[in-house]
Every structure is written in C-alpha cells, then in structure tokens.
Short mmCIF file of C-alpha atoms in Angstrom, two decimals:
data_model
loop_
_atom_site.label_atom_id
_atom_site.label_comp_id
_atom_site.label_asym_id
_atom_site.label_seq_id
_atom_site.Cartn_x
_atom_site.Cartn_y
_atom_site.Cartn_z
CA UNK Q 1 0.00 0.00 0.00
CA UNK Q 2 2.73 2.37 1.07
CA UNK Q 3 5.48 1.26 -1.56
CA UNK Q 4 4.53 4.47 -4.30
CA UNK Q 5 6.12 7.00 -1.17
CA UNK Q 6 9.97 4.68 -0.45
CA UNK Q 7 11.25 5.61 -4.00
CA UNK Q 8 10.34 9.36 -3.68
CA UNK Q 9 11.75 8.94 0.43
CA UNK Q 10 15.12 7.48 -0.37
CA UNK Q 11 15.96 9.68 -3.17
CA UNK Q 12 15.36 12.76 -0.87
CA UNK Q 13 17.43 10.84 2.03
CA UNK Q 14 20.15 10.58 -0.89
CA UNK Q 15 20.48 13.78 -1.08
CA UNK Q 16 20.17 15.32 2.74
CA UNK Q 17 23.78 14.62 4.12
CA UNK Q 18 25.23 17.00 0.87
CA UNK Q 19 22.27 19.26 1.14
CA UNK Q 20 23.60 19.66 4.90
CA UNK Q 21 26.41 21.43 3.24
CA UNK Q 22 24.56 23.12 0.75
CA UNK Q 23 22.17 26.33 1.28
CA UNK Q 24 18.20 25.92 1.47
CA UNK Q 25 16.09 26.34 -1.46
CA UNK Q 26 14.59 29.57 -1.81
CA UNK Q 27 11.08 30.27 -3.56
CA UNK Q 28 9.81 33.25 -4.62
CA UNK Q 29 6.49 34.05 -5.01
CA UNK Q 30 5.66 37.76 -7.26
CA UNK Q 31 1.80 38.31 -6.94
CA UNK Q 32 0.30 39.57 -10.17
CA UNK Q 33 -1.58 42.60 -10.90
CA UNK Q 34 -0.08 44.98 -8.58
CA UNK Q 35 -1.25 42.83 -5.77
CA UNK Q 36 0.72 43.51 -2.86
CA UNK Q 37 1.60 41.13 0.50
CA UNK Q 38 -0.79 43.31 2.39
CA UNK Q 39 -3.71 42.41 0.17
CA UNK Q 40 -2.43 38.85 0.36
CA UNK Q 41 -2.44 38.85 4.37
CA UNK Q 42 -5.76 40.55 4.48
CA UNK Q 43 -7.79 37.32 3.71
CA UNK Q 44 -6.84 33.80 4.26
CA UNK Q 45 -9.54 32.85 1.60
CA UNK Q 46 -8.59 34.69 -1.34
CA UNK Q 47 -7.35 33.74 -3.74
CA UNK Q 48 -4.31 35.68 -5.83
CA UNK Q 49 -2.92 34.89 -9.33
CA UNK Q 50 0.89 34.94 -8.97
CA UNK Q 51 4.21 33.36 -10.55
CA UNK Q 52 5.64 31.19 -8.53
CA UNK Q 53 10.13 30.40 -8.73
CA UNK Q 54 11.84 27.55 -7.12
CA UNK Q 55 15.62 27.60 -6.86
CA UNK Q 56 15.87 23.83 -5.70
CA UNK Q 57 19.88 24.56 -4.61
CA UNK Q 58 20.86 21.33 -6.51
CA UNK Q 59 17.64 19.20 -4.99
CA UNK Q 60 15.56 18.39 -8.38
CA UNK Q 61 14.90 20.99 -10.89
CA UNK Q 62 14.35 24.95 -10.63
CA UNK Q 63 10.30 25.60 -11.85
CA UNK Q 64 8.87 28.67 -12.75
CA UNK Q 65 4.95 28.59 -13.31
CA UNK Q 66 1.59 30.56 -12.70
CA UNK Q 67 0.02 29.67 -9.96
CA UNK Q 68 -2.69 31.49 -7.42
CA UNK Q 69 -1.83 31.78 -3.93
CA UNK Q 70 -3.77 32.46 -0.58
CA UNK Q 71 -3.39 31.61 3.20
CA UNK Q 72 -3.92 28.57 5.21
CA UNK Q 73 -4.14 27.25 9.19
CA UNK Q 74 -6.33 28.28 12.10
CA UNK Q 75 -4.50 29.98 15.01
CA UNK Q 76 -1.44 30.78 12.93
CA UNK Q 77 -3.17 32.80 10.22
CA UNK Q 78 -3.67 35.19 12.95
CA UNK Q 79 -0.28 35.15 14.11
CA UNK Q 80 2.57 37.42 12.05
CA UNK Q 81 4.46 35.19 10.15
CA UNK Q 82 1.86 33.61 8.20
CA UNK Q 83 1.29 30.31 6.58
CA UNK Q 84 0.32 29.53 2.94
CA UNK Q 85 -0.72 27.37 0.62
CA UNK Q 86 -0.68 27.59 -3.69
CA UNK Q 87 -1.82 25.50 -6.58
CA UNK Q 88 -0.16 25.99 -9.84
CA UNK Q 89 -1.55 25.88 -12.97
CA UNK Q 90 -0.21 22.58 -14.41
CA UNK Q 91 1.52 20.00 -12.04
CA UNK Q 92 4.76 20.04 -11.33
CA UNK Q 93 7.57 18.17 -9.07
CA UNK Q 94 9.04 20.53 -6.99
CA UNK Q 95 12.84 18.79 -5.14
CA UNK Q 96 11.67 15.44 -7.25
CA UNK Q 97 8.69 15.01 -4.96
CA UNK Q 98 5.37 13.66 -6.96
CA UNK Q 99 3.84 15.97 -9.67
CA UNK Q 100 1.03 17.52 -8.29
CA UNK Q 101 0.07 21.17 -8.98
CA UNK Q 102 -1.46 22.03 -4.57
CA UNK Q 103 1.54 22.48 -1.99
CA UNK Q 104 1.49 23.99 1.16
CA UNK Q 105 3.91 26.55 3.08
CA UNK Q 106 4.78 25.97 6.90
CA UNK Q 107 5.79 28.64 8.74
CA UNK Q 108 6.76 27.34 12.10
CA UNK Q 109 6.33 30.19 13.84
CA UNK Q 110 6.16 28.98 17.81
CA UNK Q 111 8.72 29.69 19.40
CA UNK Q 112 11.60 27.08 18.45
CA UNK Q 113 9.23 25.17 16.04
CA UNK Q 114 11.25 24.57 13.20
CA UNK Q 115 12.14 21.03 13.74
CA UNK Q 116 8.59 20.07 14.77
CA UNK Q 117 6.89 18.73 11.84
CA UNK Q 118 10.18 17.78 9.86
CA UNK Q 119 11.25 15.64 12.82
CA UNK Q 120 7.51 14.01 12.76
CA UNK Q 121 6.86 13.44 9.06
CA UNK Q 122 10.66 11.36 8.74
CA UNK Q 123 9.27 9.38 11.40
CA UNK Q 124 5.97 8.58 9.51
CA UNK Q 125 8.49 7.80 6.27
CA UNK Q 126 10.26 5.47 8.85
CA UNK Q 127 7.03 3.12 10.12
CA UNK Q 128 5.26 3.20 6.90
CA UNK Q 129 2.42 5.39 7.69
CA UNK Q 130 -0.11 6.02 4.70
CA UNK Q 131 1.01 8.42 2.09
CA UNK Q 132 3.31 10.43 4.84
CA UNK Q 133 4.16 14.08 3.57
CA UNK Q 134 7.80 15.38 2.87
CA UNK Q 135 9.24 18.65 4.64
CA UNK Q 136 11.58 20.51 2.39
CA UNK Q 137 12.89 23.60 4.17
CA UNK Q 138 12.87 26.71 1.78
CA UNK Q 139 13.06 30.45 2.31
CA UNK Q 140 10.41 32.59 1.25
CA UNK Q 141 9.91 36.04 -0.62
CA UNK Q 142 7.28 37.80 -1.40
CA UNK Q 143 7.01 40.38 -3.83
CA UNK Q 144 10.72 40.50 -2.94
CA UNK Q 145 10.17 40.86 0.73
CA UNK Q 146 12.16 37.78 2.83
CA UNK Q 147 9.30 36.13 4.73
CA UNK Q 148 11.59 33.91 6.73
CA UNK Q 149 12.02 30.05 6.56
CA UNK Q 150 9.05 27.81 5.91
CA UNK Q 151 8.75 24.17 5.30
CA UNK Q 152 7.47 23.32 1.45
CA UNK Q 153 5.08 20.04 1.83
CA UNK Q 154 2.16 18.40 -0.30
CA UNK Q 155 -1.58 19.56 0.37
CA UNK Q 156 -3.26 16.64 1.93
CA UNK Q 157 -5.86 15.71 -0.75
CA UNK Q 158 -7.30 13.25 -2.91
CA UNK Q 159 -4.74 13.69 -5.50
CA UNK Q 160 -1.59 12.53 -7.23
CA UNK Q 161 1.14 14.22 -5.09
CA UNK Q 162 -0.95 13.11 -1.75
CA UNK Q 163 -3.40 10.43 -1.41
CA UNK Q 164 -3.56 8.58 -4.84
CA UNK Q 165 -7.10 6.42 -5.24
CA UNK Q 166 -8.08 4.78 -8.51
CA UNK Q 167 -11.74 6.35 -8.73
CA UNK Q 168 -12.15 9.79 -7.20
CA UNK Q 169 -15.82 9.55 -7.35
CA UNK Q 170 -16.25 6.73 -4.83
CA UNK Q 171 -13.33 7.97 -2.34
CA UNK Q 172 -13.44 9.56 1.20
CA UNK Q 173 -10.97 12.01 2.71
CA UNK Q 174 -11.93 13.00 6.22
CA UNK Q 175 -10.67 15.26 8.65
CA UNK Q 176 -11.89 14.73 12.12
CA UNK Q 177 -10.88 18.09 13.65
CA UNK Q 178 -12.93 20.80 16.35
CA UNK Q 179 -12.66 23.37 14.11
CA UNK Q 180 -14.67 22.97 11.11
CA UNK Q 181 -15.89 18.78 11.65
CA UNK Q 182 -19.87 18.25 12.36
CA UNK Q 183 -20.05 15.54 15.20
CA UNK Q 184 -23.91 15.07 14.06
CA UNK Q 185 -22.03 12.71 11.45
CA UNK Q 186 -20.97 10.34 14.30
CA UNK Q 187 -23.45 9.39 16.71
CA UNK Q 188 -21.08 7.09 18.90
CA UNK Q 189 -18.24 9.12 19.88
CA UNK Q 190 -19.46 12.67 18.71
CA UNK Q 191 -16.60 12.88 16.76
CA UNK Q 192 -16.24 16.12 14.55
CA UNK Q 193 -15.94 14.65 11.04
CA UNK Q 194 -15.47 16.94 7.93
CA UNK Q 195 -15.62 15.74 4.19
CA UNK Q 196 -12.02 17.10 2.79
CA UNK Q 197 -12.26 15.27 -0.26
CA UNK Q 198 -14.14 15.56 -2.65
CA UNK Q 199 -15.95 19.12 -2.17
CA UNK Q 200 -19.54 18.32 -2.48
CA UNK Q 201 -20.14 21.37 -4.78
CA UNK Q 202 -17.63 19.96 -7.48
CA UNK Q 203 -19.24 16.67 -7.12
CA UNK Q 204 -22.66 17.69 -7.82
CA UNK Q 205 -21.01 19.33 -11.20
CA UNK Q 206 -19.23 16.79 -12.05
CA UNK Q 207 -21.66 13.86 -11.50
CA UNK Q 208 -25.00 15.44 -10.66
CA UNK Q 209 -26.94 15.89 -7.50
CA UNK Q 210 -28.34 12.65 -7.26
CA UNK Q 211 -25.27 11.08 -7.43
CA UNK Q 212 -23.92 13.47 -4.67
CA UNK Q 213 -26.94 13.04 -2.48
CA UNK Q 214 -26.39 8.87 -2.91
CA UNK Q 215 -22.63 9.94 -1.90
CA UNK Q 216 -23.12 11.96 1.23
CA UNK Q 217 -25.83 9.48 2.30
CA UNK Q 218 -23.27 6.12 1.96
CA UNK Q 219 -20.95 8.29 3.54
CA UNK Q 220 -22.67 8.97 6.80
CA UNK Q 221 -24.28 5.57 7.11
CA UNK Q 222 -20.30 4.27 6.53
CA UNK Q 223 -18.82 6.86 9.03
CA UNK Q 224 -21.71 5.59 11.63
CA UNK Q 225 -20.57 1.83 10.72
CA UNK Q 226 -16.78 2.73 11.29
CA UNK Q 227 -17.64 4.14 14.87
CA UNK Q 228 -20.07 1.42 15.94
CA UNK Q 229 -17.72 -1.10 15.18
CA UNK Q 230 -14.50 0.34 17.34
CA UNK Q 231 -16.85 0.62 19.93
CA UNK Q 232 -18.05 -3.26 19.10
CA UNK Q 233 -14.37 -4.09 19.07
CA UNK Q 234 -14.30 -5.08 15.58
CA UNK Q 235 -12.07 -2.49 14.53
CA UNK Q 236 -10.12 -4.81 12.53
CA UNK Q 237 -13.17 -5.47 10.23
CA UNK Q 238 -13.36 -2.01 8.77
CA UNK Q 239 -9.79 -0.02 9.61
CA UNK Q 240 -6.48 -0.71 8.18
CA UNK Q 241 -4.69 -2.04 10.92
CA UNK Q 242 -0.82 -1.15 9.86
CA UNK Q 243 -2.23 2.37 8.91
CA UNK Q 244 -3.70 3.04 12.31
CA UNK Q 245 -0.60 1.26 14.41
CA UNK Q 246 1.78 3.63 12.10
CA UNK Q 247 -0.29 6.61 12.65
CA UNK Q 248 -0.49 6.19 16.21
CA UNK Q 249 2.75 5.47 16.64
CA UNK Q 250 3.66 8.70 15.35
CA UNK Q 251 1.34 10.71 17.99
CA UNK Q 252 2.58 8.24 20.13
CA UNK Q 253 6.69 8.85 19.77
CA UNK Q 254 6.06 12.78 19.50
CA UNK Q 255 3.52 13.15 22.19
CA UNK Q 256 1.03 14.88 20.09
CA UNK Q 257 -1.76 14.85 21.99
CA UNK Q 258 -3.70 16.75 18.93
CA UNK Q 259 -5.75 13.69 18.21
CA UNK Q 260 -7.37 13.38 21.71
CA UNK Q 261 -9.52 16.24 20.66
CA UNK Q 262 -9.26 15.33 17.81
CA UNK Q 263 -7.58 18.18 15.18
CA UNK Q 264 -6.03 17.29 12.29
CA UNK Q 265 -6.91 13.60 12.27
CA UNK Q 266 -6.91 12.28 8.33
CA UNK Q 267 -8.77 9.43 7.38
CA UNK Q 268 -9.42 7.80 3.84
CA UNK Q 269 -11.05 5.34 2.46
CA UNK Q 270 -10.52 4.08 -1.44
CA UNK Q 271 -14.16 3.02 -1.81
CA UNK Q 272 -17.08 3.64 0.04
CA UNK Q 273 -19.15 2.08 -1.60
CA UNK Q 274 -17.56 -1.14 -1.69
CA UNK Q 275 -17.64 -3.36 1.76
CA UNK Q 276 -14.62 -5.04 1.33
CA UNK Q 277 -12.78 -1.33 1.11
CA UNK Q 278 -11.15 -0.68 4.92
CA UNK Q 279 -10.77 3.02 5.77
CA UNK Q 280 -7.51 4.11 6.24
CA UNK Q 281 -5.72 6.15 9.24
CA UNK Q 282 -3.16 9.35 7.64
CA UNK Q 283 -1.47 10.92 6.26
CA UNK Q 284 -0.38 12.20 9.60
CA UNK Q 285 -0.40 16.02 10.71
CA UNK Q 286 0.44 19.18 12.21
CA UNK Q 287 2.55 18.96 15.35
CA UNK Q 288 3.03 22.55 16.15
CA UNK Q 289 2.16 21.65 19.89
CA UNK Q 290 3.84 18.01 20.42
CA UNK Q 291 7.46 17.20 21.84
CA UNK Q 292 5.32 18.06 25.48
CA UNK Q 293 4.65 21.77 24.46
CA UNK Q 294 1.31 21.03 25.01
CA UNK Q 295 2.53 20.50 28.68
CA UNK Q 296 4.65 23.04 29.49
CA UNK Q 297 4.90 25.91 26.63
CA UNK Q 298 8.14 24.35 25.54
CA UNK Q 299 9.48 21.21 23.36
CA UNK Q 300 11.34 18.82 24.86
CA UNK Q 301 11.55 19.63 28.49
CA UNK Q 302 8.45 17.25 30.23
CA UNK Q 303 9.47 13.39 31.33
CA UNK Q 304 8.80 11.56 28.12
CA UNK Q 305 7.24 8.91 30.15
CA UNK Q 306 3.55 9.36 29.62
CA UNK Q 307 1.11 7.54 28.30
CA UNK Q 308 -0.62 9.63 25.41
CA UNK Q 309 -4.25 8.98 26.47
CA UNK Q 310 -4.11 9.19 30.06
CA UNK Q 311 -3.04 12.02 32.24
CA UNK Q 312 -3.45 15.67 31.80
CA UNK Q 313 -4.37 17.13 28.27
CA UNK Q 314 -7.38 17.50 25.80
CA UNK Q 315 -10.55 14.96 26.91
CA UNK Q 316 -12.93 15.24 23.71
CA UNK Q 317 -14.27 12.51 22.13
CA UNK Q 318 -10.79 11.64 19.90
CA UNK Q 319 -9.52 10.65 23.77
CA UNK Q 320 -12.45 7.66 23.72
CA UNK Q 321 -12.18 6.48 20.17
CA UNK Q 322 -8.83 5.98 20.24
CA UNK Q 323 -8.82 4.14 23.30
CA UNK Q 324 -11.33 1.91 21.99
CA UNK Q 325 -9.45 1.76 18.52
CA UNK Q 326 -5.82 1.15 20.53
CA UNK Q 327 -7.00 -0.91 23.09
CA UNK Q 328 -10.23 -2.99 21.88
CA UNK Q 329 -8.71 -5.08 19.42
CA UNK Q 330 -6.26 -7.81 19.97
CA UNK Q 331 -4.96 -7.13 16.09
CA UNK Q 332 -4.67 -3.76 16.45
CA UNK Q 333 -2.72 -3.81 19.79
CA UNK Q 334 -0.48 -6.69 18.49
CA UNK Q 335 0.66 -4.79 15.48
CA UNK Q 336 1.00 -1.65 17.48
CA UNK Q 337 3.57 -3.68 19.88
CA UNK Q 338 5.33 -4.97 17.16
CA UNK Q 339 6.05 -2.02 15.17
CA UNK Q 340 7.12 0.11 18.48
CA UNK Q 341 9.34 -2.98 19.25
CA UNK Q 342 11.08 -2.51 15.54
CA UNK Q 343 11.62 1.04 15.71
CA UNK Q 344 12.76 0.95 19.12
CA UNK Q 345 15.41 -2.12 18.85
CA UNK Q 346 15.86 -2.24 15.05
CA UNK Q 347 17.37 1.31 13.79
CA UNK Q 348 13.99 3.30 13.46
CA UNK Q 349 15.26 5.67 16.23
CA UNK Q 350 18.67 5.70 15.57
CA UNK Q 351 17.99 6.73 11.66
CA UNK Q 352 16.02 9.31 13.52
CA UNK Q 353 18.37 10.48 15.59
CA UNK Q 354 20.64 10.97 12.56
CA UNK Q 355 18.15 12.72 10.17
CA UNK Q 356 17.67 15.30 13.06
CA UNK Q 357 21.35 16.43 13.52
CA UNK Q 358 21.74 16.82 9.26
CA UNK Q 359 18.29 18.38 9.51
CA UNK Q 360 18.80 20.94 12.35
CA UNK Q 361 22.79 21.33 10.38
CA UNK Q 362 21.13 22.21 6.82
CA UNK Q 363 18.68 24.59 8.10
CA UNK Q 364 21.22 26.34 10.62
CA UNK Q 365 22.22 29.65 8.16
CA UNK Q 366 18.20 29.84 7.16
CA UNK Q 367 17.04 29.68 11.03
CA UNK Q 368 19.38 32.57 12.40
CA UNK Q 369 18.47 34.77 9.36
CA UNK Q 370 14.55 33.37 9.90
CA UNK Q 371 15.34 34.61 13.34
CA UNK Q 372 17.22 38.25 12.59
CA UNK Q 373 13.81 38.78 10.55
CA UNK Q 374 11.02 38.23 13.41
CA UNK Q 375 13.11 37.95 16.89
CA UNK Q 376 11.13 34.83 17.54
CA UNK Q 377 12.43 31.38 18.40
CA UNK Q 378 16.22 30.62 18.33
CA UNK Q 379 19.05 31.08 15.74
CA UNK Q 380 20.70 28.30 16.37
CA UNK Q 381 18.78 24.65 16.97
CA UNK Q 382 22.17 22.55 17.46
CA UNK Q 383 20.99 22.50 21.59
CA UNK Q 384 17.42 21.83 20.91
CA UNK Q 385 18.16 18.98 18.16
CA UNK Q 386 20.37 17.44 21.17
CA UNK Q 387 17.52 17.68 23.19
CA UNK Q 388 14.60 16.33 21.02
CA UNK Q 389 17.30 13.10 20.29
CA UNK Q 390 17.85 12.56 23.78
CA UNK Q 391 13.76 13.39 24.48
CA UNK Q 392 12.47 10.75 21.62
CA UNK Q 393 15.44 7.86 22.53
CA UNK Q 394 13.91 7.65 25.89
CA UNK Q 395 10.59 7.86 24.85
CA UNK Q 396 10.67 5.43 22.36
CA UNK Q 397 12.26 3.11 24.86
CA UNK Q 398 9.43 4.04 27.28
CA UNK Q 399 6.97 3.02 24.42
CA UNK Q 400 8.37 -0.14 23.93
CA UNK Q 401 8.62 -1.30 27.65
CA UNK Q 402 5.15 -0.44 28.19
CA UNK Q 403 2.98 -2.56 25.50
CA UNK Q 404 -0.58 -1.53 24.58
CA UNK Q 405 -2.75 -4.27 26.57
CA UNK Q 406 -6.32 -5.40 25.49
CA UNK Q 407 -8.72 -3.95 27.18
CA UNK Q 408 -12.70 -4.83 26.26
CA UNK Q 409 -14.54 -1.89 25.63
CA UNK Q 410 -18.07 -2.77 26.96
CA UNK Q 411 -21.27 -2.21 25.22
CA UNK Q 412 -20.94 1.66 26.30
CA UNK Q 413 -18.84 4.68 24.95
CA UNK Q 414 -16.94 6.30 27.24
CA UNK Q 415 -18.78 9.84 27.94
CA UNK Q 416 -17.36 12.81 25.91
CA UNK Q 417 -15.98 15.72 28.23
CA UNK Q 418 -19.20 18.16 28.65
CA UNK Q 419 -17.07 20.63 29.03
CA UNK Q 420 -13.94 21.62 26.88
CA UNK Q 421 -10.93 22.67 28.65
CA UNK Q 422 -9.80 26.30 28.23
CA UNK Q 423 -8.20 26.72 24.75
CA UNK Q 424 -4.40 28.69 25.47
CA UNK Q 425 -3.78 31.81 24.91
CA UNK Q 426 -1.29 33.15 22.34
CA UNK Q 427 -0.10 36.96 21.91
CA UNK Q 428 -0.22 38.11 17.97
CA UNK Q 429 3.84 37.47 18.10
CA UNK Q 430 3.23 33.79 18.89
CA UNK Q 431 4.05 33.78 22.75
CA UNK Q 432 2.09 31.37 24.48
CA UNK Q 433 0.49 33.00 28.11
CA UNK Q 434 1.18 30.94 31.13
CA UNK Q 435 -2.11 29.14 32.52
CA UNK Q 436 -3.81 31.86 35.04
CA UNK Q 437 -1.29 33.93 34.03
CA UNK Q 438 -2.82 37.62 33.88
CA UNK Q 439 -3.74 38.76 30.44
CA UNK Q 440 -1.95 41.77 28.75
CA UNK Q 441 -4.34 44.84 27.17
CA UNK Q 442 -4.42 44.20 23.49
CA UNK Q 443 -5.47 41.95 21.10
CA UNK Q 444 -5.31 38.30 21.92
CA UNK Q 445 -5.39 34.83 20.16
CA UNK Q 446 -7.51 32.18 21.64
CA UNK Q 447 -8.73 28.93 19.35
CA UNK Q 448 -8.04 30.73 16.18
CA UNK Q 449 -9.86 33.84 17.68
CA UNK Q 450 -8.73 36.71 18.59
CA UNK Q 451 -9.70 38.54 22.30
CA UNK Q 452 -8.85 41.23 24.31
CA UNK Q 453 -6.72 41.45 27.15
CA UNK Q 454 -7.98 43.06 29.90
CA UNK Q 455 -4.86 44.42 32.01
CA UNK Q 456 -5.09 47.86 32.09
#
C-alpha cells in the first residue's frame, strides 16, 4: 500500500547529508496585478494569481509557473508570520517530490518550532504510515520581501502528489478536527468529522446531485458503521490495521496529543461504496504543539514517560475512540507492539536520531536569518536537536517497555468531556500565556480567535 512513497523517500534521504552542506532552497512568489503582501495577508480565503520560482539549490529541478496563492491554518493565520498554501496551474515536481500542482507553506512560527513537523513526518516515512508528507525547508519572498524560513510540503488531498485512489468519485478524505468537523455525522463518539475530499459542490457538477446526495448518504451511514464497530471491538473489520498502528505510533513517539480532541486527524477510504474497502488512518499532521509543548509551553523539556491517552491534556471525544481503537482489538494492539518494538530495537530511532542532527545542520544559516527577521524562536537549533534526540530515545524506549494491553470496551462509549478545557492563549507574536497567568491589554489569540486582554 505504502510502496509508491519509499522511492520518492530514499531519493530525498540521498540527497540530505550533501544538502547539509549546501544552502536551502529559496522560492519566490511575485503576486500579479499589482497585488501587494498586504492584500495577500488581508484574507486567508482569497485567492491571488501569482508566478511562482523555485531555486531547488541542486535538490531536483528549478520551476517557474503561474500559480494562485492564498493563506492557510487556524490559530497561525492570525499570528505574524503567516502560513500559505498555492496551486499551480499545471503539475509540477518541486525537489523530485510527486507531480502535483497544490503544496502547502509551513511557517513554524512557535517559538523554536522549526524542527517540529520535519522531525515528525521522517518518522511517519520510517514506520510506513499512509502516504506520509515530505518537509523541504525553503526560504520565502514575497514580492521580494524575505518572509523567513518555511517548510514546502504536499496539500493533503485526494490527488496525485498526496493520497492517490483509482476512482475519485467513490473515495473519502476526512478530517476529524474541532474546528470545522460536524459531530452530528458520528453518533457514537461525537466525533467532529469533515468531508475534505471531494468538495460536495464539485461533485454535484461533475456527477450530478443525485449522485452526490447517494454519496453523502453512503458516507454517513459508513462513518456511523466505522464508529459502531471500534466501539463493538471489531475495529479490525473495517480499519487498516498497519495504517492506524503507524499513525499512532507517530502521535505516540512525539507526544502529540492533537488527536485526543481530535484536530487534524486524516482518514481515507478508497471506496465507500464497496464493503470489502477498509478506511484508512493518515497521512499524519500538524505537530506545532507536540514534543510536550502542550505541557509546558516548551518542546522537549516534560518526562517523556507518559502515556498519550491518560493524564493531563485535551478529553474530547478523539480521547475515547482511540482508546477503543488502541486498546479494543487484539490485532490492532499486536501490530502496534510490534512495530514500536522494531523502531525501538531495530534502527527506526537511531535513523532518527541521525536525520535530526543533518536536519537541524542544513537549516542552521536559514534559522538565524529566519530569526534576525522576526526575533522569535532561536538562531541556532544545534541545543534543541540534542535535546529532542535525547527526548524521543527515551521515549521510544518508554513506548516499547510499556505494550498496549487489550482492554474490552463494553457495550458503552466512554462519555465525551461536557465541558472543553480552556483553549491557550497566544499573543499576535506567537508567545504562548502561562495558565492563570494575567492577560496583557491588546489583542489576543484564543482557538483561532482573537480577544482582548484586559490588564489595564
């Protein structure tokens, strides 16, 4: 299932110990029409024609196409150094990665993020999780302006640089994810599910409304089947069980504890319409907030030896399902054994380990001048790479000397949380506020929204 990504992985391995030595790509992006970067910033919808350059510094090919550009993310849209995503007009292969003409621009802006999601997708790559994203660390400009360093990675999507299915029509991408997912779809767990892919509205013109109203209702009743049957412990009759044990795993090792909500939870299934089709758990995504920041405000610094579900942290409905999913099937909590076993005792961490140092040592010039433009973060991430080894060593050890047990799961859900804890509380440079820690006067972000402080 997974084989299409290894060829594309090892090439891009190939080439990371010299591109250590090398600089990091840049892109440039000129917006057309005498659009300027404030008129991009001023809407995250919008989209904006532009021409898009890649200077690949010896990694693939340079490309210079059309494309239209516009923001992306939740709570960092709001933040200064702003995300981005952009589609070009006719696919191309930017660094040798899959043609695909939607890619997506990271900007790590937390404090000290910039080995977050990198470090996360190479471990996806490593335990085989479904159709696991690349990280490609460029610098940006904007209409000439230097907008710091981002990570270039592939829009999660039904399409050929993501998730690759042989029939669109009959397909399912879902993100389960407290911002924009309906929990009416799921009446087990209450879990907020979203239809990524395909958009309804291009369905119904490509196929019809009847054809999208039989879609959305197979859908739902196969969402409600997918649920019911975790609960009935029969999660290996409808999920992927390698997909899910990789996916975990990957919370798991990072401490991302993103999916007990759940946000940013991707799930996929080839063919909905077809019984015998299993839905599958990934790609895998966003860790802004793992590596214990969730914890403490910083990466790295809690005692790795947690369990993800229990303890303190998020208690929504993703919390109960993936107990169920973890612990109510034999299958499921064999392979999940197994594969922490491997990584732990078999290289997985130690190839890690490795990728991190050549990682944090090819982005090193890019993160101090990232840093000399926004004062945020740290120039230099030799220290933090050091850490994050040493953090995710122990942890994976921790993982693999603590198996996942069987546990029944009853005829009953476990009870949702009534009440959701207290989103934090960011400043509009990123900062997160300590918990009952006095709020500033000024404008505030809270849950992608933004408040008021009320010191005076």
């Amino acid at each position: 299932m997974f084989s299409r990504i290894l060829p594309l992985f090892f090439s891009f391995l190939a080439v990371l110990s010299a591109a250590a030595q090398r600089e990091v790509p840049r892109i440039d992006i000129k917006l057309a029409d005498g659009i300027t970067l404030s008129d991009l910033e001023s809407s995250k919808k919008t989209w904006r024609r532009a021409q898009i350059t890649i200077k690949a510094a010896g990694i693939g090919k340079n490309i210079t196409d059309s494309a239209k550009v516009r923001g992306r993310g939740n709570t960092t849209w709001s933040m200064k150094k702003k995300p981005f995503r952009f589609k070009f007009d006719k696919k191309q292969s930017p660094f040798g990665l899959a043609k695909g003409k939607s890619w997506v621009l990271l900007a790590n802006f937390l404090s000290d993020a910039q080995l977050n999601n990198a470090i996360a997708m190479r471990t996806a790559q490593l335990v085989g999780a479904s159709h696991a994203n690349h990280m490609i660390p460029v610098e940006l400009y904007i209409n000439g302006s230097y907008r710091g360093l981002y990570n270039l990675t592939e829009q999660v999507d039904l399409a050929s640089n993501s998730v690759v299915v042989p029939d669109e029509s009959k397909a399912a991408l879902l993100e389960w994810d407290t911002y924009d997912g309906d929990p009416k779809r799921d009446s087990t767990y209450k879990l907020p599910v979203d239809l990524k892919a395909p958009e309804i509205e291009d369905y119904v013109t490509d196929y019809g409304k009847e054809a999208a109203t039989l879609y959305q209702e197979t859908l739902n009743s196969e969402i409600q089947k997918l649920t019911r049957a975790v609960l009935a412990e029969r999660t290996a009759e409808v999920v992927d069980v390698p997909s899910l044990a990789a996916f975990y795993y990957v919370f798991d090792l990072t401490g991302n504890l993103e999916l007990r909500h759940p946000k940013s939870v991707n799930v996929w299934r080839a063919n909905i319409f077809d019984p015998q089709s299993k839905w599958v758990f990934g790609p895998v995504w966003d860790f802004d907030w793992a590596y214990g920041y969730e914890h403490t405000g910083a990466f790295a610094t809690i005692n790795p030896q947690f369990d993800l579900l229990d303890g303190k942290g998020p208690k929504g409905p993703g919390r109960n399902f993936f107990r169920h999913a973890m612990h109510g099937s034999q299958e499921v909590a064999t392979a999940y054994n197994e594969l922490a076993q491997r990584f732990a005792k078999q290289g997985g961490i130690d190839s890690l380990c490795k990728y991190i140092d050549e990682y944090a040592a090819w982005i090193a010039p890019a993160a101090e001048r990232d840093f000399n433009r926004w004062w945020k973060g740290s120039p230099d991430y030799t220290s933090l790479a050091a850490l994050m080894k040493a953090w995710l060593s122990e942890r994976a050890t921790y993982i693999a000397e603590h198996p996942i047990g069987y546990v029944p799961t009853g005829v009953r859900a476990v009870p949702a949380a009534t009440r959701s804890e207290e989103a934090p509380i960011y400043t509009l440079d990123g900062r997160r506020l300590s918990p009952g820690a006095t709020r500033p006067a000024g404008i505030l972000l809270q849950g992608g929204r933004k408040i008021v402080g009320n010191r005076p």
